PDB file of C-alpha atoms in Angstrom:
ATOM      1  CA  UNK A  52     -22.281   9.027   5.909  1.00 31.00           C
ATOM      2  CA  UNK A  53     -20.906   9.157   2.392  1.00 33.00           C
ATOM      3  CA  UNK A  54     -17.755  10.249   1.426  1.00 36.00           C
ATOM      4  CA  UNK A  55     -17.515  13.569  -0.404  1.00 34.00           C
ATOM      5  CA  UNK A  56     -17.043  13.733  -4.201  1.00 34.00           C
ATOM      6  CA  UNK A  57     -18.840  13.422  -7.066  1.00 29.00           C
ATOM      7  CA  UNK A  58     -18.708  10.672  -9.936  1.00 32.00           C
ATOM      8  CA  UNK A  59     -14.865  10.707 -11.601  1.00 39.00           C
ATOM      9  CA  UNK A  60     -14.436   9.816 -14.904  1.00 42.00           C
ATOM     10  CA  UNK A  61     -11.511   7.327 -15.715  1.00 47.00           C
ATOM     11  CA  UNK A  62      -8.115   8.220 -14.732  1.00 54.00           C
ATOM     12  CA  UNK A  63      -5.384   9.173 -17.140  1.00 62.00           C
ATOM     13  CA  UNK A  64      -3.690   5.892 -17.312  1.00 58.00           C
ATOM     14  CA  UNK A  65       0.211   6.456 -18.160  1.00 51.00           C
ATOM     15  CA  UNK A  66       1.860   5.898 -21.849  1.00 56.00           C
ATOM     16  CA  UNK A  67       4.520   3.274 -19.600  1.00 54.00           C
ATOM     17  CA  UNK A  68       3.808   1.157 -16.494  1.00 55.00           C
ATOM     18  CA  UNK A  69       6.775   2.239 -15.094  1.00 55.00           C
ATOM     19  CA  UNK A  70       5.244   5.540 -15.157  1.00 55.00           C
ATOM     20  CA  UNK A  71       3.337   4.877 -12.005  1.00 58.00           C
ATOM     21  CA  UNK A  72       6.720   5.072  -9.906  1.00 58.00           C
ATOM     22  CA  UNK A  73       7.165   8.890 -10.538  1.00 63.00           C
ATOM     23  CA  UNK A  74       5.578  11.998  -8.724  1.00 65.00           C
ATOM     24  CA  UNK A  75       4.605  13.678 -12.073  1.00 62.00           C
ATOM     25  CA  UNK A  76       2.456  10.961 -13.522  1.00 65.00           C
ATOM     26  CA  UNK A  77       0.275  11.448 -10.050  1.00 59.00           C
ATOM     27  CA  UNK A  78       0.608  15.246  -9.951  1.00 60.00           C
ATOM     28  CA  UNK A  79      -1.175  14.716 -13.465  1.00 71.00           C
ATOM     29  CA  UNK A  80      -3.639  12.260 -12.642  1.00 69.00           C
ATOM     30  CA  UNK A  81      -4.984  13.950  -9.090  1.00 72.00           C
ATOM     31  CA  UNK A  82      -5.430  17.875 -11.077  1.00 81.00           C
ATOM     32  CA  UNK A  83      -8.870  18.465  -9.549  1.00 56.00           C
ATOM     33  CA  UNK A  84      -8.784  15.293  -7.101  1.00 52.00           C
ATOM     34  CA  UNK A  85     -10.837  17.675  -4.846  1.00 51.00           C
ATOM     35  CA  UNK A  86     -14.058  17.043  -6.863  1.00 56.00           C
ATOM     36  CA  UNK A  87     -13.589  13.553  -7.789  1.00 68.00           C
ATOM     37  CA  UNK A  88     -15.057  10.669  -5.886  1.00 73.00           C
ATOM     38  CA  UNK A  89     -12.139   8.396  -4.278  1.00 69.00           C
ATOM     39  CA  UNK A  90     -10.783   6.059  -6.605  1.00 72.00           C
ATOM     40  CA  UNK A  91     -10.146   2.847  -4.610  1.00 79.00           C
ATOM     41  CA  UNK A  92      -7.054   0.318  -5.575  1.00 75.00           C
ATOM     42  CA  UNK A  93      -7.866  -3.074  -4.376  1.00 82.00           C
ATOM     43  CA  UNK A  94     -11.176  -2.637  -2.888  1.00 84.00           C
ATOM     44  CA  UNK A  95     -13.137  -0.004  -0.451  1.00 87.00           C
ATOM     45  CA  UNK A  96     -13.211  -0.042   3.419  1.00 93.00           C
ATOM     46  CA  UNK A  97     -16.289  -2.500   3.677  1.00 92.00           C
ATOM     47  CA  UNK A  98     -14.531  -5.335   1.269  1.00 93.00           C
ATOM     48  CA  UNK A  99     -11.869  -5.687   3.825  1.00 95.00           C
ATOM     49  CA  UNK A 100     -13.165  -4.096   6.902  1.00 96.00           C
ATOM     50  CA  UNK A 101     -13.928  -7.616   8.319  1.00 96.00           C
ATOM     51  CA  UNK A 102      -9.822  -8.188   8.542  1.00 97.00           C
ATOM     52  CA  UNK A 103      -8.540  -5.037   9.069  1.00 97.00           C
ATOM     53  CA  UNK A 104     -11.170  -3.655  12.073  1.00 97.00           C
ATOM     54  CA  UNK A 105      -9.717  -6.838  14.711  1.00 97.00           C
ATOM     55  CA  UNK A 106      -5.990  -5.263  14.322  1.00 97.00           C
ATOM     56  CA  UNK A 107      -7.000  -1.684  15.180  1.00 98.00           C
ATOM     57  CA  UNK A 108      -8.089  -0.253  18.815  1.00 98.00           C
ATOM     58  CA  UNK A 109      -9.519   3.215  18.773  1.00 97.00           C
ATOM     59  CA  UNK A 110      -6.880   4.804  20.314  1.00 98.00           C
ATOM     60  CA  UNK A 111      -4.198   3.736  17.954  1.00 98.00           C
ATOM     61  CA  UNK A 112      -2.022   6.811  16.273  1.00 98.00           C
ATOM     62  CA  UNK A 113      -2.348   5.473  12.444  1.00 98.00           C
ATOM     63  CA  UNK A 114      -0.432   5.989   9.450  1.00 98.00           C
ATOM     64  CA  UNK A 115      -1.299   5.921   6.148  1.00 98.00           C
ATOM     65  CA  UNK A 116       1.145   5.483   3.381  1.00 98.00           C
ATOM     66  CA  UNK A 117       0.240   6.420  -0.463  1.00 94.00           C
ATOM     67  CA  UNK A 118      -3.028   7.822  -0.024  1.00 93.00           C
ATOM     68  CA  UNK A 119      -3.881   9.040  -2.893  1.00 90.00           C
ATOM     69  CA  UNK A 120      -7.081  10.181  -3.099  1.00 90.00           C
ATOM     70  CA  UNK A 121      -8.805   7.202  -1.218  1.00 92.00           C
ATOM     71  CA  UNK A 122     -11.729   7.257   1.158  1.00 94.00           C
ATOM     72  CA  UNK A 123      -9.498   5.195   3.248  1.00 96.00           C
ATOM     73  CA  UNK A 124      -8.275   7.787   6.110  1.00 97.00           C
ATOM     74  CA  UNK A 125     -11.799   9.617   6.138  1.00 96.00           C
ATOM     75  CA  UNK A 126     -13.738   5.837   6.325  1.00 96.00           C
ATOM     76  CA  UNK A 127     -11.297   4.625   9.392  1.00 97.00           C
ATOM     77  CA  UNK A 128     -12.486   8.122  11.138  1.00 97.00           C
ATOM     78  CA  UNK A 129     -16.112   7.607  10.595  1.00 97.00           C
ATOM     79  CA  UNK A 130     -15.702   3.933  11.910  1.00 96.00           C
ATOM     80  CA  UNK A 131     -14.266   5.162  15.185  1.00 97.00           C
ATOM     81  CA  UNK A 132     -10.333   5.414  14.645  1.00 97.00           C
ATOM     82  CA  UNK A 133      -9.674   9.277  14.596  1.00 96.00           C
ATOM     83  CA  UNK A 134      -6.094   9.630  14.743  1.00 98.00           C
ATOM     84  CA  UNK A 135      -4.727   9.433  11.379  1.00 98.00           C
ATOM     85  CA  UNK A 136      -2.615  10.616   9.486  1.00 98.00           C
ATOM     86  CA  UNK A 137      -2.024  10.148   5.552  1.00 98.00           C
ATOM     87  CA  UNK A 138       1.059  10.628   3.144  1.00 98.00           C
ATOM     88  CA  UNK A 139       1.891  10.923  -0.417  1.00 95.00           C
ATOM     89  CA  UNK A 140       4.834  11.957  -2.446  1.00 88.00           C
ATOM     90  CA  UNK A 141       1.890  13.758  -4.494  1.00 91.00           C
ATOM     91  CA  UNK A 142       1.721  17.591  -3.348  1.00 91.00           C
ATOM     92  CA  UNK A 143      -1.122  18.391  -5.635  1.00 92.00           C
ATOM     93  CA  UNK A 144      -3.436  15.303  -3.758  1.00 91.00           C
ATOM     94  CA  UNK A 145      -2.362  16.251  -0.661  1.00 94.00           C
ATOM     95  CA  UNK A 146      -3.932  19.534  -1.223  1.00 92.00           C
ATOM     96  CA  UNK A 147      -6.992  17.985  -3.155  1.00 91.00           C
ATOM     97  CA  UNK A 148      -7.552  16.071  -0.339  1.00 92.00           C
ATOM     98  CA  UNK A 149      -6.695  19.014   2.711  1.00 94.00           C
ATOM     99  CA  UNK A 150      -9.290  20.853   0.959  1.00 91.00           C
ATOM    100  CA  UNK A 151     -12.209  17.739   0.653  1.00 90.00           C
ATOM    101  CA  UNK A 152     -12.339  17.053   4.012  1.00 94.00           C
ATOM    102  CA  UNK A 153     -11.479  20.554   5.808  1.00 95.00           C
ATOM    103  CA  UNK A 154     -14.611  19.401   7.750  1.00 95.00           C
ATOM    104  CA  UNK A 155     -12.502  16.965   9.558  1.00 96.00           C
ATOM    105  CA  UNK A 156      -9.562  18.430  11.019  1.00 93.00           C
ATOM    106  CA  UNK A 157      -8.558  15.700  13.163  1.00 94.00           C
ATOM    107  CA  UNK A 158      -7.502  14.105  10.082  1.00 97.00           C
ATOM    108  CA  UNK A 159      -4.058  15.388   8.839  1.00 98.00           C
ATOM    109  CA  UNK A 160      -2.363  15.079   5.160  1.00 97.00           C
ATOM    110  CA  UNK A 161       1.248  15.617   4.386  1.00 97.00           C
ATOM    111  CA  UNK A 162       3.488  15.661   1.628  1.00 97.00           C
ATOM    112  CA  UNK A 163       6.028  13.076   2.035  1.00 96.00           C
ATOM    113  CA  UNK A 164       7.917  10.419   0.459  1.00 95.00           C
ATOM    114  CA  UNK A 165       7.390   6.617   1.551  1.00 96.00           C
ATOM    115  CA  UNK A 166      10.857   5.542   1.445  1.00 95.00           C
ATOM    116  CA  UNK A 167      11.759   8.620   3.802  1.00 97.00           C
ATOM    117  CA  UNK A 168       9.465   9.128   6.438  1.00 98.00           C
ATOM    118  CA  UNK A 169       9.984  12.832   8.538  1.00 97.00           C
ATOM    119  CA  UNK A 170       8.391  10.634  11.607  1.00 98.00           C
ATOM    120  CA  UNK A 171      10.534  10.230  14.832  1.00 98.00           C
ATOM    121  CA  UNK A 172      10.958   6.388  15.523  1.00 98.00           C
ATOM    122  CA  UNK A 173       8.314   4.714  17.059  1.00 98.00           C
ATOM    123  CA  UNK A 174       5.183   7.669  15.881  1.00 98.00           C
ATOM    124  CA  UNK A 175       2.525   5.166  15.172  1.00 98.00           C
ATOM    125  CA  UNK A 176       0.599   2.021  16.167  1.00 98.00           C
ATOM    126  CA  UNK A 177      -0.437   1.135  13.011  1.00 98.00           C
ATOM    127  CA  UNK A 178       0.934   1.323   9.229  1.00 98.00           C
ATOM    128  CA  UNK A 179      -1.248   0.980   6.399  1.00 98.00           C
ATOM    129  CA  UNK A 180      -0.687   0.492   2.920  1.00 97.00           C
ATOM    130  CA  UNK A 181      -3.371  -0.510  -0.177  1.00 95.00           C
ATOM    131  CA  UNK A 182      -1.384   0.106  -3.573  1.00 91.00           C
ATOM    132  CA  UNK A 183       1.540   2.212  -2.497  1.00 93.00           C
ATOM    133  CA  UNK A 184       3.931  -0.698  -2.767  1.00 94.00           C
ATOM    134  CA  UNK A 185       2.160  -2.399  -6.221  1.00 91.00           C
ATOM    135  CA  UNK A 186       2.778   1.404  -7.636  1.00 88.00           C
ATOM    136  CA  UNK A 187       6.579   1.722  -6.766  1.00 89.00           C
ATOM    137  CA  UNK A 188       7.188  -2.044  -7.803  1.00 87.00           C
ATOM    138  CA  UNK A 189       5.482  -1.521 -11.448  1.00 82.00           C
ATOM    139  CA  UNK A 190       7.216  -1.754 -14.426  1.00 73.00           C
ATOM    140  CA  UNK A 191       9.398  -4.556 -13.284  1.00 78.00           C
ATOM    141  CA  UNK A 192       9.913  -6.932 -16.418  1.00 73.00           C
ATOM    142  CA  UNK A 193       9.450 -10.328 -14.664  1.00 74.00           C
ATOM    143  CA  UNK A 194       7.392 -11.152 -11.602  1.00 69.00           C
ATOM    144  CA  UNK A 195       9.568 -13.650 -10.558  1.00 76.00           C
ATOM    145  CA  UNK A 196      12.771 -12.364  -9.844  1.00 83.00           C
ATOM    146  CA  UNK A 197      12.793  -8.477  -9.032  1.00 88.00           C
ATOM    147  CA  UNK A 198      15.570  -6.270  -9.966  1.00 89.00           C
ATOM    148  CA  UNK A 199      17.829  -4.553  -7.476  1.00 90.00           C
ATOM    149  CA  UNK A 200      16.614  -1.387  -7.739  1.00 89.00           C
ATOM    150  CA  UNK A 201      12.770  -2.629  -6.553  1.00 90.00           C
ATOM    151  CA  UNK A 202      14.159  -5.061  -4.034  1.00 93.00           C
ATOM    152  CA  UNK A 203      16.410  -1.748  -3.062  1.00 94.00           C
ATOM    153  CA  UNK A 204      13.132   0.306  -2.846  1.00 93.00           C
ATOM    154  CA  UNK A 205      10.560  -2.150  -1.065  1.00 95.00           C
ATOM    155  CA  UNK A 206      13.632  -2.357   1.734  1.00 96.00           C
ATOM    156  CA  UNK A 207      13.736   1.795   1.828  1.00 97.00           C
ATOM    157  CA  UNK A 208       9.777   1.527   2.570  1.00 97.00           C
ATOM    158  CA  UNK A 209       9.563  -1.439   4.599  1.00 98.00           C
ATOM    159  CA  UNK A 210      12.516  -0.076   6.750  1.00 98.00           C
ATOM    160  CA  UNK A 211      10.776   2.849   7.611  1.00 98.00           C
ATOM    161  CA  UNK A 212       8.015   1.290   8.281  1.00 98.00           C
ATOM    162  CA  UNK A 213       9.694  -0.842  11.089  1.00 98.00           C
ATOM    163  CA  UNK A 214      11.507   2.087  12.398  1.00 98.00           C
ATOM    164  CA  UNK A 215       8.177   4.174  12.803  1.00 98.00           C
ATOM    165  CA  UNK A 216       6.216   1.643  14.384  1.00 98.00           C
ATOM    166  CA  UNK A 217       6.149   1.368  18.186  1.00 98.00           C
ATOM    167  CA  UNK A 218       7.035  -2.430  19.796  1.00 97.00           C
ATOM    168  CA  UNK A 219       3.365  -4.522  19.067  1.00 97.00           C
ATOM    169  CA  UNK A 220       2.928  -1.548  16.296  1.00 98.00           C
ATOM    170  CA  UNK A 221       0.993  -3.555  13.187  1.00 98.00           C
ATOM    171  CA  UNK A 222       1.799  -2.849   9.706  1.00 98.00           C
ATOM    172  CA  UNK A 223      -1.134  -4.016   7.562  1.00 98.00           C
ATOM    173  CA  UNK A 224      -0.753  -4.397   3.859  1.00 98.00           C
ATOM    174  CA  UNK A 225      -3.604  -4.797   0.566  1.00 96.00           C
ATOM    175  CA  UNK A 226      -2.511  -5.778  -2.570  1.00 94.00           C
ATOM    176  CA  UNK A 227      -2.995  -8.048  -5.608  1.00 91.00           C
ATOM    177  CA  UNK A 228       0.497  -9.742  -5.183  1.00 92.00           C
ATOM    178  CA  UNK A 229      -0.056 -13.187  -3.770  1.00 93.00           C
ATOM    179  CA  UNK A 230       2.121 -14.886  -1.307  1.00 94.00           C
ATOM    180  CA  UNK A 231       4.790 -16.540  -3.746  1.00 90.00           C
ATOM    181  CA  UNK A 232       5.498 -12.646  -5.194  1.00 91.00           C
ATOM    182  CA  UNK A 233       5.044 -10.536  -2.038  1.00 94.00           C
ATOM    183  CA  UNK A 234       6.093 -12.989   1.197  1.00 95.00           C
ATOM    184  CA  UNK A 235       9.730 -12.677   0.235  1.00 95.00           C
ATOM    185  CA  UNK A 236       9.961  -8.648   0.194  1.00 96.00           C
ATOM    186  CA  UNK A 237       8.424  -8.933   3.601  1.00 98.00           C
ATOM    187  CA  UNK A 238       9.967 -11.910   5.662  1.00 97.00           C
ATOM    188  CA  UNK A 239      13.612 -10.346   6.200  1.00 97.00           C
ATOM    189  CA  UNK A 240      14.461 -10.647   9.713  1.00 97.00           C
ATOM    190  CA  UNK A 241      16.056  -7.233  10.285  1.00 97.00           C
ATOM    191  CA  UNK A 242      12.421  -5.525  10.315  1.00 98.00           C
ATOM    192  CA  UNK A 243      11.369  -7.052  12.971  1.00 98.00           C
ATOM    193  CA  UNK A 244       8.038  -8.368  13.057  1.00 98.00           C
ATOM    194  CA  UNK A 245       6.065 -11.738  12.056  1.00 98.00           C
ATOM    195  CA  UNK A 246       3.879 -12.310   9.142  1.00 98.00           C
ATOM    196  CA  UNK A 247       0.729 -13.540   8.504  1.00 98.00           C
ATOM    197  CA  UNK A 248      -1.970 -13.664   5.075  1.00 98.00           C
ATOM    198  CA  UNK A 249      -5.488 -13.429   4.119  1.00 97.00           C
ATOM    199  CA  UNK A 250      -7.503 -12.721   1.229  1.00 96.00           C
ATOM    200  CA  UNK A 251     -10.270 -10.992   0.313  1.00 95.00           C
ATOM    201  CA  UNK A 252     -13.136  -9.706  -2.051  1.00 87.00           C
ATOM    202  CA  UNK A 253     -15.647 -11.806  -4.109  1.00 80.00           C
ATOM    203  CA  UNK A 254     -15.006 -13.561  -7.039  1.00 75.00           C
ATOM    204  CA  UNK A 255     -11.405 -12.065  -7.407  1.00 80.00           C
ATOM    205  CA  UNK A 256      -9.297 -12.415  -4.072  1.00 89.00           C
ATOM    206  CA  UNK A 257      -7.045  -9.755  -3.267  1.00 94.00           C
ATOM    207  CA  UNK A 258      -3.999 -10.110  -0.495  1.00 96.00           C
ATOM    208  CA  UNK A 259      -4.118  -8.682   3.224  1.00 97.00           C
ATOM    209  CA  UNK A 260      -0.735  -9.102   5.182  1.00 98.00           C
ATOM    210  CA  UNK A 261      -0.469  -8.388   8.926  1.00 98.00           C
ATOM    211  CA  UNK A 262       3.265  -8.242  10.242  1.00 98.00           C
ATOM    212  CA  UNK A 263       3.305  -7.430  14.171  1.00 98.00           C
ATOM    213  CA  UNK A 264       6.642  -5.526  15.380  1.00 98.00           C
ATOM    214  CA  UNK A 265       8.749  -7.176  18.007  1.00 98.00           C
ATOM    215  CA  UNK A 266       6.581 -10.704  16.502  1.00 98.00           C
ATOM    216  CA  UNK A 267       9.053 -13.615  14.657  1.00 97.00           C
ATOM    217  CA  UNK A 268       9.480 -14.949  11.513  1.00 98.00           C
ATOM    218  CA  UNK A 269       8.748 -18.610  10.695  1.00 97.00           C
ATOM    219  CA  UNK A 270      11.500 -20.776   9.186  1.00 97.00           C
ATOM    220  CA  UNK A 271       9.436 -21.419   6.309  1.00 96.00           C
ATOM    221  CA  UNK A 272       9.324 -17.780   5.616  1.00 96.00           C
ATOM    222  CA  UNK A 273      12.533 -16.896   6.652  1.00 96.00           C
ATOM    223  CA  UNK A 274      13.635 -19.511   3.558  1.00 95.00           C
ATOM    224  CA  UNK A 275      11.076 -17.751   1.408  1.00 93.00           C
ATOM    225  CA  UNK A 276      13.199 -14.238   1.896  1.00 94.00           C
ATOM    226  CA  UNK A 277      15.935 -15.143   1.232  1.00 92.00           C
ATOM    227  CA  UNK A 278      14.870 -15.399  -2.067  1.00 87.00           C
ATOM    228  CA  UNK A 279      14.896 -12.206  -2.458  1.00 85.00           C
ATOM    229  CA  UNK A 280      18.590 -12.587  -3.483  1.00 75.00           C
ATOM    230  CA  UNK A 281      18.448 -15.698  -5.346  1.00 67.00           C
ATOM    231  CA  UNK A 282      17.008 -16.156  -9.245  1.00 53.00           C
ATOM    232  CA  UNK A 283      14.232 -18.636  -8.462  1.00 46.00           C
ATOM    233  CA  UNK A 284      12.783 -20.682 -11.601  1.00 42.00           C
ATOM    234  CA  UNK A 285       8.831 -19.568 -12.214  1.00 44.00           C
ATOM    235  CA  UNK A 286       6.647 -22.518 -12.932  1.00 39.00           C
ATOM    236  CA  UNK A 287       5.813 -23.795 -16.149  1.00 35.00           C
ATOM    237  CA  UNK A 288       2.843 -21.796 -16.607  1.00 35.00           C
ATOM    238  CA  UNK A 289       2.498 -18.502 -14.353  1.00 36.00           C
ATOM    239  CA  UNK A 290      -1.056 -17.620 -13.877  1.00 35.00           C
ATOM    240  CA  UNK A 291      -0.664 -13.770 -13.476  1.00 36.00           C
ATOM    241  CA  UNK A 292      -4.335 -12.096 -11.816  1.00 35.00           C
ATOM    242  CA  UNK A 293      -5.942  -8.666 -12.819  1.00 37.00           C
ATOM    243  CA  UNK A 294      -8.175  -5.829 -11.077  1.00 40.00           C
ATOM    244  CA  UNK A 295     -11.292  -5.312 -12.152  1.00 40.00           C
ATOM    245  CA  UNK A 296     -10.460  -1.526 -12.823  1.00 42.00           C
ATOM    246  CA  UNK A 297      -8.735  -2.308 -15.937  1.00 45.00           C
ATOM    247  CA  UNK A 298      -5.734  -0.317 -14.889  1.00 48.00           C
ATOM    248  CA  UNK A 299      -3.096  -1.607 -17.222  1.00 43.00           C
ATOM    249  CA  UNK A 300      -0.035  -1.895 -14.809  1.00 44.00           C
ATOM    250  CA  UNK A 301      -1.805  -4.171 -12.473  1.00 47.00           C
ATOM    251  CA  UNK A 302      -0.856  -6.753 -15.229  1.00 43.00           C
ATOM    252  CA  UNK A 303       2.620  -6.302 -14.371  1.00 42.00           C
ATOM    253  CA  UNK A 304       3.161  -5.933 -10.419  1.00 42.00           C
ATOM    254  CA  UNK A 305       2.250  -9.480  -9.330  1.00 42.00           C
ATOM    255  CA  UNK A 306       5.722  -8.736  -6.937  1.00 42.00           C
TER     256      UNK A 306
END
């Protein structure tokens, strides 16, 4: 079964990457999100289905973070995982996407900011992000050593994310940052969980991470977050990757 919408037309793409941090520019971009075919950050459901499907059990309460207007929630439904629930900071998608898929009410869209989730501890098996994190961290000036304000942010997130997840909970996140950008933000010891990567997609390979709450950190890994608060020297010549989409900030979050 398809998911609803009709053919969008390219998304208003901000005058600043760092645009892609605030509320507005997405109340903006999703005006009319109800009749627009989901626009899909880092792939669709079947390019990473293969990794994502062995992690989930049918009964698992699962949370989606960032949702934009991505088939995502509607596609885990239709593949036999009926309990989720999506967020965004965006009110205006949140309503596109209430509307688009009234025909499903087990699915259930809120208004709600990442870095403060209104979730009791321990609400969900599963976490899932594709994007949400790339978003918040663009606009930073050099890949390889992250102001405090993102490292500040990615903690707010990845806190909550810890604090919502049930012991053996599974937080499960798609982006284009590779390993030497993203392993750091994740391997810090006080969330909780262990850490393991895969890639996907053909031709260009984007990043799925699996951390398991109540799992442990390796040493290695452990020694790779705590750069987080160290000013690491890049290599001579950084080979920073693109989407396909041709969104401009994906450039610039290699974090």
């Amino acid at each position: 079964m398809a998911s609803p919408g009709v053919p969008a037309s390219s998304p208003e793409l901000p005058e600043r990457n760092c645009d892609y941090r605030e509320v507005q520019y997405w109340d903006r971009r999703y005006r009319g999100a109800a009749n627009s075919a989901p626009y899909e950050w880092f792939g669709s459901f079947s390019s990473f289905r293969a990794l994502l499907e062995p992690e989930l059990r049918p009964e698992d309460r699962i949370l989606v973070l960032g949702c934009g207007n991505s088939a995502l929630s509607y596609d885990l439904f239709l593949g036999g995982f009926p309990d989720v629930t999506s967020v965004d900071y965006s009110s205006v998608v949140v309503a596109a996407m209430q509307a688009c898929y009234a025909h499903v009410p087990k699915l259930r869209w809120e208004t709600m900011d990442v870095r403060a989730l209104g979730f009791p501890s321990g609400s969900f098996d599963v976490v899932l992000e594709k994007g949400t994190l790339d978003a918040l961290l663009a606009g930073e000036q050099d890949p390889w050593t992250v102001s405090s304000e993102g490292v500040h942010t990615v903690d707010q997130v990845l806190s909550e994310v810890s604090r919502v997840l049930v012991p053996g909970g599974r937080f499960i996140s798609m982006t284009s940052a590779a390993p030497h950008f993203r392993t750091k933000h994740y391997a810090q010891a006080h969330y909780g969980w262990s850490l393991k990567h895969a890639t996907y997609g053909s031709g260009f390979h984007f990043h799925l991470y699996v951390m398991h709450k109540g799992g442990k950190l390796s040493v290695a890994q452990l020694a790779l977050g705590t750069q987080i608060f160290s000013t690491p020297r890049p290599p001579t010549s950084p080979c920073f990757l693109q989407d396909s989409d041709h969104e401009d900030f994906l450039s610039a979050i290699q974090l």
